[in-house]
mmCIF file of C-alpha atoms and ligand atoms in Angstrom:
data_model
loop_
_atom_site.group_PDB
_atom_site.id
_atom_site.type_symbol
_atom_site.label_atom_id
_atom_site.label_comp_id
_atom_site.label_asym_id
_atom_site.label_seq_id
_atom_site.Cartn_x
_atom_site.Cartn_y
_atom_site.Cartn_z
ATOM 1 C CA UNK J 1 26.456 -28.640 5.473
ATOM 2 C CA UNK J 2 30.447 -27.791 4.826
ATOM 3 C CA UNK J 3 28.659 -25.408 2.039
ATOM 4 C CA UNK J 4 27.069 -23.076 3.992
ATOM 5 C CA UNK J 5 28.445 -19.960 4.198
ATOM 6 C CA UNK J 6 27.543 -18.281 7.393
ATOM 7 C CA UNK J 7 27.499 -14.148 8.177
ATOM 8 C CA UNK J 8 31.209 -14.530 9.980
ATOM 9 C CA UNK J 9 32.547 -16.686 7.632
ATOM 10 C CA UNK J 10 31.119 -13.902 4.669
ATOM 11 C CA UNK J 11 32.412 -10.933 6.961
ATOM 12 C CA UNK J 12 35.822 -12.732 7.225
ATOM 13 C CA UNK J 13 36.104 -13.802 3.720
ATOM 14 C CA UNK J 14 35.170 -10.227 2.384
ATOM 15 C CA UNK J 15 37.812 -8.772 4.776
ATOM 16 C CA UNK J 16 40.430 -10.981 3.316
ATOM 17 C CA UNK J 17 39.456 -10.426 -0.422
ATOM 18 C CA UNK J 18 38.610 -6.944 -0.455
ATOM 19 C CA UNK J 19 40.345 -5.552 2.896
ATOM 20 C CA UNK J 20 37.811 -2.773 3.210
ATOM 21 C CA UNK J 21 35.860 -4.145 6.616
ATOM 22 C CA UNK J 22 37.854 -2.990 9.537
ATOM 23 C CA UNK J 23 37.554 -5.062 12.315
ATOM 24 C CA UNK J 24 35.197 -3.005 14.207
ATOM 25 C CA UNK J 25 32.838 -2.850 11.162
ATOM 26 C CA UNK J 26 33.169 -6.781 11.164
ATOM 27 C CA UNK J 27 32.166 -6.355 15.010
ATOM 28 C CA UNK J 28 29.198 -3.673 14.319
ATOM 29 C CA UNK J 29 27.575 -5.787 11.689
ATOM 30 C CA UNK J 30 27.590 -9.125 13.767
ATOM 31 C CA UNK J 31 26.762 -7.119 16.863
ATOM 32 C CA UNK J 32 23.875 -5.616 14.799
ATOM 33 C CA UNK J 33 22.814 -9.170 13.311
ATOM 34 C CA UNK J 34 22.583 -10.498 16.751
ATOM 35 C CA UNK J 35 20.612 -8.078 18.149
ATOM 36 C CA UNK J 36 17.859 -8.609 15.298
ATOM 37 C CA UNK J 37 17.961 -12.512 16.201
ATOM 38 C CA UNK J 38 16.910 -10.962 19.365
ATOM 39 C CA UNK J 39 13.967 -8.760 18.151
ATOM 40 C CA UNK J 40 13.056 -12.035 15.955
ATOM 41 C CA UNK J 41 12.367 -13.732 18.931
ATOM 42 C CA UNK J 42 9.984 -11.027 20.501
ATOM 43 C CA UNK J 43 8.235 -10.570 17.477
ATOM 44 C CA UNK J 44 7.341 -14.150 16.622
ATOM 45 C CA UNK J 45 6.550 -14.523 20.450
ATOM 46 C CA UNK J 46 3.821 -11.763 19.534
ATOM 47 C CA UNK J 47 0.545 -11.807 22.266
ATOM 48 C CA UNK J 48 2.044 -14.715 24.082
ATOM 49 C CA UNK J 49 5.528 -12.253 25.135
ATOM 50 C CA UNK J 50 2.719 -9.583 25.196
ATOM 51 C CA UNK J 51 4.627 -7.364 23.149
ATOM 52 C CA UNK J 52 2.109 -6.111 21.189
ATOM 53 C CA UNK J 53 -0.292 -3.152 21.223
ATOM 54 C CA UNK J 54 0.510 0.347 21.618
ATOM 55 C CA UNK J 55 2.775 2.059 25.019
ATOM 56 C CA UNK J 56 1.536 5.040 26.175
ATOM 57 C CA UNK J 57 4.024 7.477 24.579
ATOM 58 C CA UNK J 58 5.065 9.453 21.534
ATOM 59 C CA UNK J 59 8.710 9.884 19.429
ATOM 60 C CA UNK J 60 9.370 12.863 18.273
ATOM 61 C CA UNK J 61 7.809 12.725 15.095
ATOM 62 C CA UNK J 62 4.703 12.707 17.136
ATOM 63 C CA UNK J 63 3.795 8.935 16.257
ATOM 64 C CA UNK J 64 2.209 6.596 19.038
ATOM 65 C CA UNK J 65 4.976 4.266 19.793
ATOM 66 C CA UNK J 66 4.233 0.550 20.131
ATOM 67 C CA UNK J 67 5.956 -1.545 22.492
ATOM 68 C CA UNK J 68 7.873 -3.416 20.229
ATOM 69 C CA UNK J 69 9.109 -0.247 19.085
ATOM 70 C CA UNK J 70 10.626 0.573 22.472
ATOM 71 C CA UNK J 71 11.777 -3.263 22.938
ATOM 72 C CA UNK J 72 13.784 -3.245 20.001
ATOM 73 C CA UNK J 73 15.182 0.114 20.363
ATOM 74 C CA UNK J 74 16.424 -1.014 23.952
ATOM 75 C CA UNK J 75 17.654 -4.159 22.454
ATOM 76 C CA UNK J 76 19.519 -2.511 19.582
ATOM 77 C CA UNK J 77 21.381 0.140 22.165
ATOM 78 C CA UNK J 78 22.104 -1.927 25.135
ATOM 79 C CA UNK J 79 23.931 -4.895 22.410
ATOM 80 C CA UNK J 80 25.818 -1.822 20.440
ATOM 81 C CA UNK J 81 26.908 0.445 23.158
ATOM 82 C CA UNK J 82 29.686 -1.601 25.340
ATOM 83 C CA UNK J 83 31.527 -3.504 22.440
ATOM 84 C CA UNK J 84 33.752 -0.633 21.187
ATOM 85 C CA UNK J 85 33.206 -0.231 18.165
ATOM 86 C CA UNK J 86 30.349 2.970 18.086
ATOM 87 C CA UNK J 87 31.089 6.577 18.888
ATOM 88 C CA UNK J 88 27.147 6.911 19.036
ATOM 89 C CA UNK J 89 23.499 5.480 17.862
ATOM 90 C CA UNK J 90 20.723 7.814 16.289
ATOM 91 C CA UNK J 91 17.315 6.155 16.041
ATOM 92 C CA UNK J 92 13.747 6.684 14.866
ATOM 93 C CA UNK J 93 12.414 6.241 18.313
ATOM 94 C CA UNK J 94 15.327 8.600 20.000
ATOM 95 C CA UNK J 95 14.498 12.438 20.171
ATOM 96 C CA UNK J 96 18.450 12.952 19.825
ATOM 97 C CA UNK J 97 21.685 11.192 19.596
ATOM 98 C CA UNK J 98 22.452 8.423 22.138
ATOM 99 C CA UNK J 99 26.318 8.518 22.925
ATOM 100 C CA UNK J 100 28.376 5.537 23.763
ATOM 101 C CA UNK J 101 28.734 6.237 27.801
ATOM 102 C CA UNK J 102 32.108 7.228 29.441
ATOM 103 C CA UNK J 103 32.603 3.733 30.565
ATOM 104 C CA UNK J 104 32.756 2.310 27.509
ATOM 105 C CA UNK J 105 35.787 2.812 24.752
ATOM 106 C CA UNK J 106 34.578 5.053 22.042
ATOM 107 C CA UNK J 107 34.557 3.226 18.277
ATOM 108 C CA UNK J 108 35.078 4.880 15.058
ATOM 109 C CA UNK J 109 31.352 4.485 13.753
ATOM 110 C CA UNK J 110 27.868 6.062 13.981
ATOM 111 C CA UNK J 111 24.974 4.169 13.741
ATOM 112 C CA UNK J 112 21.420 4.993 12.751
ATOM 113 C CA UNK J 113 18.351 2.526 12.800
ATOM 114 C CA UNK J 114 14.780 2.384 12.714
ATOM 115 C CA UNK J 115 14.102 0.167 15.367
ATOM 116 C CA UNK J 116 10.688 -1.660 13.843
ATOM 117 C CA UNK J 117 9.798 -0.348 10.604
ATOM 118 C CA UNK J 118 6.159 -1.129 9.814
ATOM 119 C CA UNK J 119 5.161 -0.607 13.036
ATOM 120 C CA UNK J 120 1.424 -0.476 11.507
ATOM 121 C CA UNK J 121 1.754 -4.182 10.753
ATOM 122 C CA UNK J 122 2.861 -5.246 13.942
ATOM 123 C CA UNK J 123 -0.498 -5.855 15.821
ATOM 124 C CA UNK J 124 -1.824 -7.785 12.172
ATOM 125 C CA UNK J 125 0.833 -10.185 11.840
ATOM 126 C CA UNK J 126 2.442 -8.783 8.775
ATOM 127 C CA UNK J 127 6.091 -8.532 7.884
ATOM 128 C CA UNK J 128 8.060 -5.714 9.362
ATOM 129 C CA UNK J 129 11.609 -4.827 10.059
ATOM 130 C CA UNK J 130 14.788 -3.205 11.053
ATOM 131 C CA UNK J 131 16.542 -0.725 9.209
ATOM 132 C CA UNK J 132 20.181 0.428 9.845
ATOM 133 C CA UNK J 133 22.961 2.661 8.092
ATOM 134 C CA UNK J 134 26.508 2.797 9.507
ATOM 135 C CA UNK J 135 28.795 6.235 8.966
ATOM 136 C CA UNK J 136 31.878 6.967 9.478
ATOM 137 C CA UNK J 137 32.637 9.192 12.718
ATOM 138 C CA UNK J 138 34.823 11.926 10.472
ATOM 139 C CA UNK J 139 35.779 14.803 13.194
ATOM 140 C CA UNK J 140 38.291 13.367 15.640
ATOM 141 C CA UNK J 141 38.805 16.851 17.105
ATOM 142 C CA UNK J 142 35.978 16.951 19.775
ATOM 143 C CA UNK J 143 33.151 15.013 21.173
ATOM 144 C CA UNK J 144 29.771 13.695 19.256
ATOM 145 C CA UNK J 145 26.681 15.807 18.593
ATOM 146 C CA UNK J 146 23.768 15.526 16.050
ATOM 147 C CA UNK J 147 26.056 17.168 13.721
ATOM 148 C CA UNK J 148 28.618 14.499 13.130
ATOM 149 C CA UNK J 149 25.571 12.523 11.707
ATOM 150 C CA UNK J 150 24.477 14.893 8.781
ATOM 151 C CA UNK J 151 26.320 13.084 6.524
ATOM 152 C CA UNK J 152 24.944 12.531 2.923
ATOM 153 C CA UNK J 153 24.288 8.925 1.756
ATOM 154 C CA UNK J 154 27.036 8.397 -0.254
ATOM 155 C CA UNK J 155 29.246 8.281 2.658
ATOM 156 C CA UNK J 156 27.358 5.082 4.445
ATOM 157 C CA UNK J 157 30.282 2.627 5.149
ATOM 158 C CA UNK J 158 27.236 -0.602 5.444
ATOM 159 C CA UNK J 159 23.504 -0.437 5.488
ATOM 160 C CA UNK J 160 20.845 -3.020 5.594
ATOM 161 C CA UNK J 161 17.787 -4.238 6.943
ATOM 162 C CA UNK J 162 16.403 -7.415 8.503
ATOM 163 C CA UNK J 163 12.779 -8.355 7.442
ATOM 164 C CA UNK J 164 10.945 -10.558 10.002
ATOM 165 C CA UNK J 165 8.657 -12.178 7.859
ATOM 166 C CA UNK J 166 7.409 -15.556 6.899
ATOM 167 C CA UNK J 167 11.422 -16.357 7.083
ATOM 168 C CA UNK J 168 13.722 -14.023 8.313
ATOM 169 C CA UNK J 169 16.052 -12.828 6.340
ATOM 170 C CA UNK J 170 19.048 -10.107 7.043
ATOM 171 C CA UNK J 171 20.249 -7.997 3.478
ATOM 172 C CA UNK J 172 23.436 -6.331 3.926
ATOM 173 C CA UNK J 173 25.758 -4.369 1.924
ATOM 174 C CA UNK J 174 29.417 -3.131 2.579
ATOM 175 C CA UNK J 175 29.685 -1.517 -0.634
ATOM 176 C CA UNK J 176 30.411 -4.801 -2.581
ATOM 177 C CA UNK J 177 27.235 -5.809 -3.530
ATOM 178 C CA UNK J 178 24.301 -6.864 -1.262
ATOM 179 C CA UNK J 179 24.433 -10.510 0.315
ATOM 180 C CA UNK J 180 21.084 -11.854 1.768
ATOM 181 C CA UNK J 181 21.355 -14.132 4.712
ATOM 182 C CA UNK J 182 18.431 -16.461 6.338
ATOM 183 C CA UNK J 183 17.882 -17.514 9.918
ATOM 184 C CA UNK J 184 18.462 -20.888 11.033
ATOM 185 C CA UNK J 185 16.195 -21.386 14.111
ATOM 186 C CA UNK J 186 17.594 -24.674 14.876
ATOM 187 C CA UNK J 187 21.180 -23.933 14.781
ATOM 188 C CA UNK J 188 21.048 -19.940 15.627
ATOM 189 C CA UNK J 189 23.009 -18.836 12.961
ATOM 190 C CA UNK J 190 22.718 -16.617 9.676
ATOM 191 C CA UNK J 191 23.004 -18.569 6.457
ATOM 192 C CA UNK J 192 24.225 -16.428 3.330
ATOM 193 C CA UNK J 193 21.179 -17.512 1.078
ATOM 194 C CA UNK J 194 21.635 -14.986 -1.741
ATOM 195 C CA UNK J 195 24.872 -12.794 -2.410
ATOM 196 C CA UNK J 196 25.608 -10.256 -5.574
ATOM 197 C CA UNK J 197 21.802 -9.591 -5.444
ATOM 198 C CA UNK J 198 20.772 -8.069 -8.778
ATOM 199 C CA UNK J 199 17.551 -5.926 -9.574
ATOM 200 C CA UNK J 200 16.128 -6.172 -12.892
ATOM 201 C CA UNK J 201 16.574 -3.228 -14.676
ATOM 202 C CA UNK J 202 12.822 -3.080 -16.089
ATOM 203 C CA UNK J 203 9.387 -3.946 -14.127
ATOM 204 C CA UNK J 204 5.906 -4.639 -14.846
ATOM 205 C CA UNK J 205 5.134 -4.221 -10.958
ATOM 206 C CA UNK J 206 4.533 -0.823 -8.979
ATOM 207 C CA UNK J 207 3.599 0.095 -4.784
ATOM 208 C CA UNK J 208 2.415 2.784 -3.684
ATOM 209 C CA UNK J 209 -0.005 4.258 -1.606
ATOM 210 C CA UNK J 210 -3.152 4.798 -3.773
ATOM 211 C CA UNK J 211 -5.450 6.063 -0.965
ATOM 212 C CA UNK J 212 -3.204 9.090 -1.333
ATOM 213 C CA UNK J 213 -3.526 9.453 -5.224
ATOM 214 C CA UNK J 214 -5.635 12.857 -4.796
ATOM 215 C CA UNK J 215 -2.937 14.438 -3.436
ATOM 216 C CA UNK J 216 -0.214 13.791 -5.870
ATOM 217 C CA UNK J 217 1.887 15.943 -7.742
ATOM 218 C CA UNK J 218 1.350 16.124 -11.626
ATOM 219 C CA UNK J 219 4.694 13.727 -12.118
ATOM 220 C CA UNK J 220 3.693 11.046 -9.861
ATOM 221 C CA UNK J 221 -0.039 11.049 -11.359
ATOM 222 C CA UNK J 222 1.036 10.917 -14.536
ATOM 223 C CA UNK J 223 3.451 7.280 -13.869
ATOM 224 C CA UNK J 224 0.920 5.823 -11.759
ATOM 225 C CA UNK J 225 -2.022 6.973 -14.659
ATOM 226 C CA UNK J 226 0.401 5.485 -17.619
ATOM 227 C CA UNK J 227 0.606 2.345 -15.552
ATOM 228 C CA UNK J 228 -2.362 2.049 -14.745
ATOM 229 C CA UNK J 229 -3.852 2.120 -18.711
ATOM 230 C CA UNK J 230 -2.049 -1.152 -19.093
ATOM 231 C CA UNK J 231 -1.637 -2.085 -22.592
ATOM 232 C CA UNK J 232 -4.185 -0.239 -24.267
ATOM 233 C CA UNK J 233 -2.143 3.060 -22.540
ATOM 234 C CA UNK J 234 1.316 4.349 -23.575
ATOM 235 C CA UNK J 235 3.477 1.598 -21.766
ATOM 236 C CA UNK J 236 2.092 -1.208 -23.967
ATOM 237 C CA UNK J 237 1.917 -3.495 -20.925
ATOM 238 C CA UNK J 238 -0.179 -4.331 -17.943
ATOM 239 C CA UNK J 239 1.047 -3.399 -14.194
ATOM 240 C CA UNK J 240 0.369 -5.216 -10.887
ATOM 241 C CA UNK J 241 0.345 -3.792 -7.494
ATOM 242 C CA UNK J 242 2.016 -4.726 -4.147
ATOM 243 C CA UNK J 243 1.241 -2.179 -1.319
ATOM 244 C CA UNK J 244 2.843 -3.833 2.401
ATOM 245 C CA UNK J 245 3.320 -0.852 4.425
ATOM 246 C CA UNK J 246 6.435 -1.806 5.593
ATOM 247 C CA UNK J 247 9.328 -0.237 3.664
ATOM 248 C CA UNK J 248 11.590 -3.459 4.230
ATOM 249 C CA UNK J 249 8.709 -6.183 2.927
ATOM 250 C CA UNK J 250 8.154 -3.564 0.215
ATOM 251 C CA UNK J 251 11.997 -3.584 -0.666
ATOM 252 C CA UNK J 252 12.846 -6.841 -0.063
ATOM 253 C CA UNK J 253 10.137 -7.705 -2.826
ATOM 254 C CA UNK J 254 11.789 -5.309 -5.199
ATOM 255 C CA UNK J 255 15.653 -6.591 -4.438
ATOM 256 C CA UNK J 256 14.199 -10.036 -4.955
ATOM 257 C CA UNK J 257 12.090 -9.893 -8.402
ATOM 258 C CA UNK J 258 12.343 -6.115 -9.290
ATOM 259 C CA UNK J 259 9.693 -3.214 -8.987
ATOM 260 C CA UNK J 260 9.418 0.319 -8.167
ATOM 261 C CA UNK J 261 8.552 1.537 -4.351
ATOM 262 C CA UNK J 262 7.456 5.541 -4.433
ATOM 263 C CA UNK J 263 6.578 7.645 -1.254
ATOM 264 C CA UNK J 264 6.096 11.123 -2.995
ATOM 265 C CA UNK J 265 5.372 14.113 -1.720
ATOM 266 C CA UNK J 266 1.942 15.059 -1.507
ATOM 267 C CA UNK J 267 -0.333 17.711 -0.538
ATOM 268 C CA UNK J 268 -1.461 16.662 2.540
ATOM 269 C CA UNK J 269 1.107 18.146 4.923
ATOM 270 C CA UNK J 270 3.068 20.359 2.114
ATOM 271 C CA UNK J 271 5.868 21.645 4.048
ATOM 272 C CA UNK J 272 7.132 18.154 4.502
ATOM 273 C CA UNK J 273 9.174 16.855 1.766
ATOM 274 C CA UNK J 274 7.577 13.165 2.619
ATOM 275 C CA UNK J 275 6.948 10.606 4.861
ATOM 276 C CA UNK J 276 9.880 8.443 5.361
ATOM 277 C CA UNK J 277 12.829 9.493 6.932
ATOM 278 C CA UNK J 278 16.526 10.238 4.914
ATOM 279 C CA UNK J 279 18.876 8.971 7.697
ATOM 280 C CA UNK J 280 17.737 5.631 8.780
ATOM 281 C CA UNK J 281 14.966 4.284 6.366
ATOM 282 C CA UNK J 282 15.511 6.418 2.733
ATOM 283 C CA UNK J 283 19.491 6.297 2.802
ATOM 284 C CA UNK J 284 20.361 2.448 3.545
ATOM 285 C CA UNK J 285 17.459 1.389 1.012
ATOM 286 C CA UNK J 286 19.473 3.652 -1.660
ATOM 287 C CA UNK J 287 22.800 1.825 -0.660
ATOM 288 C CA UNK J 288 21.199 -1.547 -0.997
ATOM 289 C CA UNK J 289 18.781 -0.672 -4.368
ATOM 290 C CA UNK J 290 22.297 0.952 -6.037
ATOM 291 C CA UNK J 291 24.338 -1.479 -5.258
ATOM 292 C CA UNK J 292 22.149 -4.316 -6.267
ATOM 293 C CA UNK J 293 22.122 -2.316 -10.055
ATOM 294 C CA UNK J 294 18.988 -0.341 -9.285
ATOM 295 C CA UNK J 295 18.297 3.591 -8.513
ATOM 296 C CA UNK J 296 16.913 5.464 -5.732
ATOM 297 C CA UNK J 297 15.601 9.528 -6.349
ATOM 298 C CA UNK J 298 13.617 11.686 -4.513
ATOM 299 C CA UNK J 299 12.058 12.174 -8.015
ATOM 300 C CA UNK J 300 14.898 14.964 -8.961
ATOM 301 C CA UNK J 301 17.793 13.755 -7.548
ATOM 302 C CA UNK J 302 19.654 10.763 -6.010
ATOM 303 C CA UNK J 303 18.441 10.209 -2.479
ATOM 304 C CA UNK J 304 22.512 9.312 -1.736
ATOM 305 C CA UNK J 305 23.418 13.088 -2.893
ATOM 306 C CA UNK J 306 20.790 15.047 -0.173
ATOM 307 C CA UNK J 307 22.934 16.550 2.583
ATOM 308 C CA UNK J 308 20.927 16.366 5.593
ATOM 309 C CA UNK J 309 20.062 19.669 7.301
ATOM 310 C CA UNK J 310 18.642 17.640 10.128
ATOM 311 C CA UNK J 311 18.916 13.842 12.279
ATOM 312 C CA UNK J 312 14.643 13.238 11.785
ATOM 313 C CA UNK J 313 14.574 15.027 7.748
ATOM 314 C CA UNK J 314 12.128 12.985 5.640
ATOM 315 C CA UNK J 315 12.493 13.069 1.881
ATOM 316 C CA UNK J 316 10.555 11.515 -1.046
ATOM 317 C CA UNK J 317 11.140 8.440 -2.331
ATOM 318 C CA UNK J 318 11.550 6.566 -5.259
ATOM 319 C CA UNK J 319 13.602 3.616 -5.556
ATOM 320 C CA UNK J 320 14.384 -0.189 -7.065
ATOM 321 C CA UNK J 321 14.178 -1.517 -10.994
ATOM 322 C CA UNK J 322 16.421 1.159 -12.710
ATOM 323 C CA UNK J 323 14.628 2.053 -15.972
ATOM 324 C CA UNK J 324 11.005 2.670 -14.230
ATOM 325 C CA UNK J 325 12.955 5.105 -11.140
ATOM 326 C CA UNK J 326 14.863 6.804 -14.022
ATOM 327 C CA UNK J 327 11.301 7.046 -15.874
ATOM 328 C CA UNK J 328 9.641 8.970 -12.834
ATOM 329 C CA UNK J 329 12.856 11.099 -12.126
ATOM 330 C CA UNK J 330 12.584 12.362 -15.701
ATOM 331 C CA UNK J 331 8.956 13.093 -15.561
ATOM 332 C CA UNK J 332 9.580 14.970 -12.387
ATOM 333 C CA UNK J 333 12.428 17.236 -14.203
ATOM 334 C CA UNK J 334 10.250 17.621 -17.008
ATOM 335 C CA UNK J 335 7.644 19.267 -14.856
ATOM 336 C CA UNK J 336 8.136 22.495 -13.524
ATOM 337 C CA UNK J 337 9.121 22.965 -9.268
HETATM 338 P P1 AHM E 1 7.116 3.600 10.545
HETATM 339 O O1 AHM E 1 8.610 3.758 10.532
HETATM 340 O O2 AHM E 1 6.447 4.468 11.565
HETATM 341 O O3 AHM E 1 6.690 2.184 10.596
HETATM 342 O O4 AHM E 1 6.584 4.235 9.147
HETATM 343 C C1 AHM E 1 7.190 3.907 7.931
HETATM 344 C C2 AHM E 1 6.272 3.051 7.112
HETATM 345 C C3 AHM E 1 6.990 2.374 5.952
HETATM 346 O O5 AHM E 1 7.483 1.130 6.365
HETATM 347 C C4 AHM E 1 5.906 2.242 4.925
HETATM 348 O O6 AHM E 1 6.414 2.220 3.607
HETATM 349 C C5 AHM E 1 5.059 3.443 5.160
HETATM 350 O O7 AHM E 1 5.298 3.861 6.498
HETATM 351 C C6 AHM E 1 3.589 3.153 5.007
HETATM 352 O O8 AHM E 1 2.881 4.324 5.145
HETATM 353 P P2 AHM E 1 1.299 4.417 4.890
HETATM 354 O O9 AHM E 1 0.644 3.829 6.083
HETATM 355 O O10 AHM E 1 1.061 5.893 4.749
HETATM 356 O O11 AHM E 1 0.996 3.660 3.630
HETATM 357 MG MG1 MG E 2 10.076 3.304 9.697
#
């Protein structure tokens, strides 16, 4: 048992090594970590906590919420907001930006989260998750508003997710590679069960959502088409499928044996640039996929790079085994906007 390495003992040890988590980082991350064991225990409870099921009300992208949607975003503010370390929160399920109250000191960091990603899965006993990015707060001159958050990617100081699955499993990065670390029911605490995770640079395995293949763009047709001729097409190989519908199971798949996730655009609602959203679900799976070795585009350029013009923005996605991403990025600027 003297072995295992748990999340303080990683959080500590990377401090000391590498000096580059402040201790209010340290704080956010095991603050954050606990307040997933938290919406563990809600989710596993499922009908018997009567959690699931839908609550009468919409966020502001105009999506029925569920009510583990709202019990995890409660859970997630009320652990964050007293311990000192946030300025403010930003969250899928929040219209705008939820400010550490006056009562509280004011941290150094902003955090962003989706709550429950996969919310689709919830009521069908499928894996889903929580997603979160951490920024810097930069401008020390005034208060916080929704502009202190439009920071690009690049500029996350720790991301990660925590994928309630068949185990559950938190995957973190601080910029020094990404660590995985399991839940121990019995003893309560996160066990670092993977660390330097590396995603293999080439893929035989693709997901996407191919009830929306009419409404592709010319760039993603043509990938999906090549893979989908197999060997007899112009890959030489055959391709399997893996569609979850919930970013993290999606990603965790692809961290842990390689693959490529896409959410394109696509015709259906044109003047969006996609489905999932750049601040809290595209930007922390880029952090994770790059530093793990892998890429992560909107099909022309790296998700990381976008400057957001907005907290809610969505953007396209394509991310995870490096040679297949770079494949669909180059078909994209081979193709006319
Ligand atoms: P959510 O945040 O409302 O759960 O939506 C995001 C989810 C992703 O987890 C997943 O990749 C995608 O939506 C699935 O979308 P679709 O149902 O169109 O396949
Ligand atoms: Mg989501």
């Amino acid at each position: 048992m003297s072995s295992r390495i748990s999340l303080t003992r990683y959080l500590v040890e990377q401090q000391r090594e590498h000096g580059h988590i402040p201790a209010q980082l340290r704080l956010l991350i095991e603050v954050v970590a606990r307040a997933c064991k938290s919406i563990a225990i809600s989710v596993n409870k499922g009908a018997l906590g009567e959690v699931l099921g839908s609550a009468a009300s919409e966020n502001v992208q105009g999506e029925i919420q569920k009510k583990l949607d709202i019990i995890s975003n409660e859970v997630l503010i009320e652990a964050n907001e007293w311990g000192g370390h946030l300025a403010a929160m930003a969250s899928e399920e929040m219209d705008s930006i939820h400010v550490v109250p006056n009562r509280y000191p004011q941290g150094e960091y902003l955090l962003l989260f989706d709550p429950l990603d996969g919310s689709s899965n919830i009521d069908v006993n499928v894996s889903i998750g929580t997603i979160f990015s951490v920024l810097r707060k930069v401008n020390n001159q005034r208060g916080i508003s929704e502009e202190d958050f439009l920071q690009p990617g690049k500029q996350q100081a720790a991301a990660g997710y925590c994928v309630y699955g068949p185990q559950t499993t938190l995957v973190l990065t601080v910029g020094e590679g990404v660590a995985m670390f399991t839940l121990d029911r019995e003893t309560g605490s996160w066990v670092l069960t993977e660390d330097q995770v590396q995603i293999p640079e080439d893929t035989k395995e693709f997901a996407i959502n191919m009830s929306n293949m009419r409404h592709w763009d010319a760039p993603v047709k043509r990938y999906i088409d090549e893979c989908l001729s197999g060997k007899e097409g112009p890959r030489g190989k055959d391709f399997n499928m893996r569609w979850v519908a919930s970013m993290v199971a999606d990603v965790h798949r692809i961290l842990t044996r390689g693959g490529v996730f896409l959410y394109p655009w696509d015709k259906r609602d044109p003047d969006k640039p996609g489905k999932l959203r750049l601040m809290y679900e595209a930007n922390p799976m880029a952090f994770l996929v790059e530093q793990a070795g892998g890429l992560a585009t909107n099909g022309r350029q790296r998700i990381m790079d976008v400057v957001p013009g907005k907290l809610h923005e969505r953007v396209a996605v394509v991310l995870g085994s490096k040679n297949e991403v770079q494949r669909v990025t180059d078909y994209h600027l081979a193709s006319p906007t």
